[in-house]
Amino acid sequence: MSELGLKPATSPHRGGETRALAALDAIIANEDYTTTFSKPSTAPTAFSPQSTTLLSPHHHFGSLSVRLFYHRVQEIISKPANKKKASTIPTNLHGQLLFRD
C-alpha cells in the first residue's frame, strides 16, 4: 500500500470471505447472542466488545452470502430450546437483513 502512496489501515476490520465466514461462525457459536439479538439494545459505535455483528460490510461487498447468514441464524433460532427466548422481527437478526433491502 505504501508503494501506492496510501497510508496504512487504521481500522482492525478486514475484508474477505475467509474473515467473513470466521466472523459468522463466531456469532453463530454464541447461541444466546444469536437468539436474543435485538437492534435497539446495541450501540453501533461499540467495537470492543462489539455490540453489533459487524457483518454489514461483508454483505455489502459480497464476501458473505445473505442467504448463508439467514439460514445459519435460522438453524439456531429454530432449536426448541431457543424458540421461547428468541427476539422477533424487525429487531432480530432476520429483521436486520430485511431492513437492509
Short mmCIF file of C-alpha atoms in Angstrom, two decimals:
data_model
loop_
_atom_site.label_atom_id
_atom_site.label_comp_id
_atom_site.label_asym_id
_atom_site.label_seq_id
_atom_site.Cartn_x
_atom_site.Cartn_y
_atom_site.Cartn_z
CA MET A 1 0.00 0.00 0.00
CA SER A 2 2.86 2.35 0.75
CA GLU A 3 4.08 1.84 -2.83
CA LEU A 4 0.81 3.38 -3.98
CA GLY A 5 1.23 6.29 -1.61
CA LEU A 6 -1.57 5.10 0.67
CA LYS A 7 -1.41 5.25 4.44
CA PRO A 8 -1.66 2.02 6.45
CA ALA A 9 -5.13 0.96 7.53
CA THR A 10 -6.26 2.44 10.84
CA SER A 11 -9.10 0.00 11.43
CA PRO A 12 -8.73 -3.52 12.80
CA HIS A 13 -11.54 -4.62 10.49
CA ARG A 14 -10.53 -6.54 7.39
CA GLY A 15 -12.48 -7.89 4.45
CA GLY A 16 -12.59 -11.14 2.53
CA GLU A 17 -14.70 -14.26 2.55
CA THR A 18 -12.45 -16.16 4.95
CA ARG A 19 -12.72 -13.44 7.58
CA ALA A 20 -16.46 -13.04 6.96
CA LEU A 21 -17.10 -16.76 7.46
CA ALA A 22 -14.96 -16.78 10.61
CA ALA A 23 -16.93 -13.82 11.99
CA LEU A 24 -20.21 -15.56 11.15
CA ASP A 25 -19.02 -18.74 12.85
CA ALA A 26 -18.17 -16.77 15.99
CA ILE A 27 -21.63 -15.18 16.05
CA ILE A 28 -23.42 -18.47 15.44
CA ALA A 29 -21.33 -20.21 18.13
CA ASN A 30 -22.85 -17.84 20.68
CA GLU A 31 -26.42 -19.17 20.53
CA ASP A 32 -27.69 -16.84 23.24
CA TYR A 33 -26.45 -13.75 21.33
CA THR A 34 -27.83 -15.06 18.04
CA THR A 35 -31.21 -15.91 19.55
CA THR A 36 -31.74 -12.81 21.67
CA PHE A 37 -30.11 -10.18 19.40
CA SER A 38 -32.19 -7.00 19.45
CA LYS A 39 -31.03 -4.00 17.45
CA PRO A 40 -32.38 -1.34 19.85
CA SER A 41 -30.10 -2.81 22.55
CA THR A 42 -26.94 -2.29 20.51
CA ALA A 43 -24.59 0.62 20.02
CA PRO A 44 -23.08 0.87 16.52
CA THR A 45 -20.05 2.69 17.92
CA ALA A 46 -19.16 -0.09 20.38
CA PHE A 47 -16.31 -2.09 18.88
CA SER A 48 -14.62 -3.58 21.92
CA PRO A 49 -16.52 -5.60 22.82
CA GLN A 50 -18.58 -5.36 19.67
CA SER A 51 -22.25 -4.62 20.08
CA THR A 52 -23.45 -5.48 16.58
CA THR A 53 -22.39 -8.29 14.24
CA LEU A 54 -20.13 -6.03 12.13
CA LEU A 55 -21.13 -8.12 9.10
CA SER A 56 -22.75 -5.32 7.07
CA PRO A 57 -19.61 -4.55 5.06
CA HIS A 58 -19.26 -8.23 4.22
CA HIS A 59 -22.84 -8.31 2.93
CA HIS A 60 -22.32 -5.06 1.03
CA PHE A 61 -19.14 -6.15 -0.73
CA GLY A 62 -20.31 -9.73 -1.31
CA SER A 63 -17.85 -11.56 0.92
CA LEU A 64 -20.73 -13.08 2.91
CA SER A 65 -23.86 -14.50 1.38
CA VAL A 66 -27.06 -13.09 2.81
CA ARG A 67 -28.71 -16.48 2.24
CA LEU A 68 -26.00 -18.29 4.18
CA PHE A 69 -26.33 -15.80 7.03
CA TYR A 70 -30.13 -16.20 7.07
CA HIS A 71 -30.05 -20.00 7.13
CA ARG A 72 -27.30 -20.23 9.75
CA VAL A 73 -29.26 -17.89 12.04
CA GLN A 74 -32.48 -19.83 11.34
CA GLU A 75 -30.80 -23.07 12.45
CA ILE A 76 -30.11 -21.53 15.85
CA ILE A 77 -33.44 -19.75 16.31
CA SER A 78 -35.49 -22.80 15.34
CA LYS A 79 -33.98 -25.05 18.02
CA PRO A 80 -36.71 -25.91 20.54
CA ALA A 81 -34.64 -24.60 23.46
CA ASN A 82 -34.27 -21.21 21.77
CA LYS A 83 -37.77 -20.63 20.40
CA LYS A 84 -39.24 -19.13 23.59
CA LYS A 85 -36.45 -16.60 24.16
CA ALA A 86 -35.90 -15.58 20.52
CA SER A 87 -36.27 -11.92 19.66
CA THR A 88 -38.63 -11.09 16.80
CA ILE A 89 -38.67 -9.22 13.51
CA PRO A 90 -37.85 -6.33 12.99
CA THR A 91 -35.28 -6.18 15.81
CA ASN A 92 -33.77 -9.68 15.48
CA LEU A 93 -31.03 -10.71 13.05
CA HIS A 94 -33.53 -11.74 10.37
CA GLY A 95 -35.21 -8.37 10.70
CA GLN A 96 -31.87 -6.67 10.21
CA LEU A 97 -31.45 -8.47 6.89
CA LEU A 98 -34.90 -7.34 5.79
CA PHE A 99 -34.08 -3.78 6.83
CA ARG A 100 -31.02 -3.76 4.53
CA ASP A 101 -33.21 -4.20 1.45
#
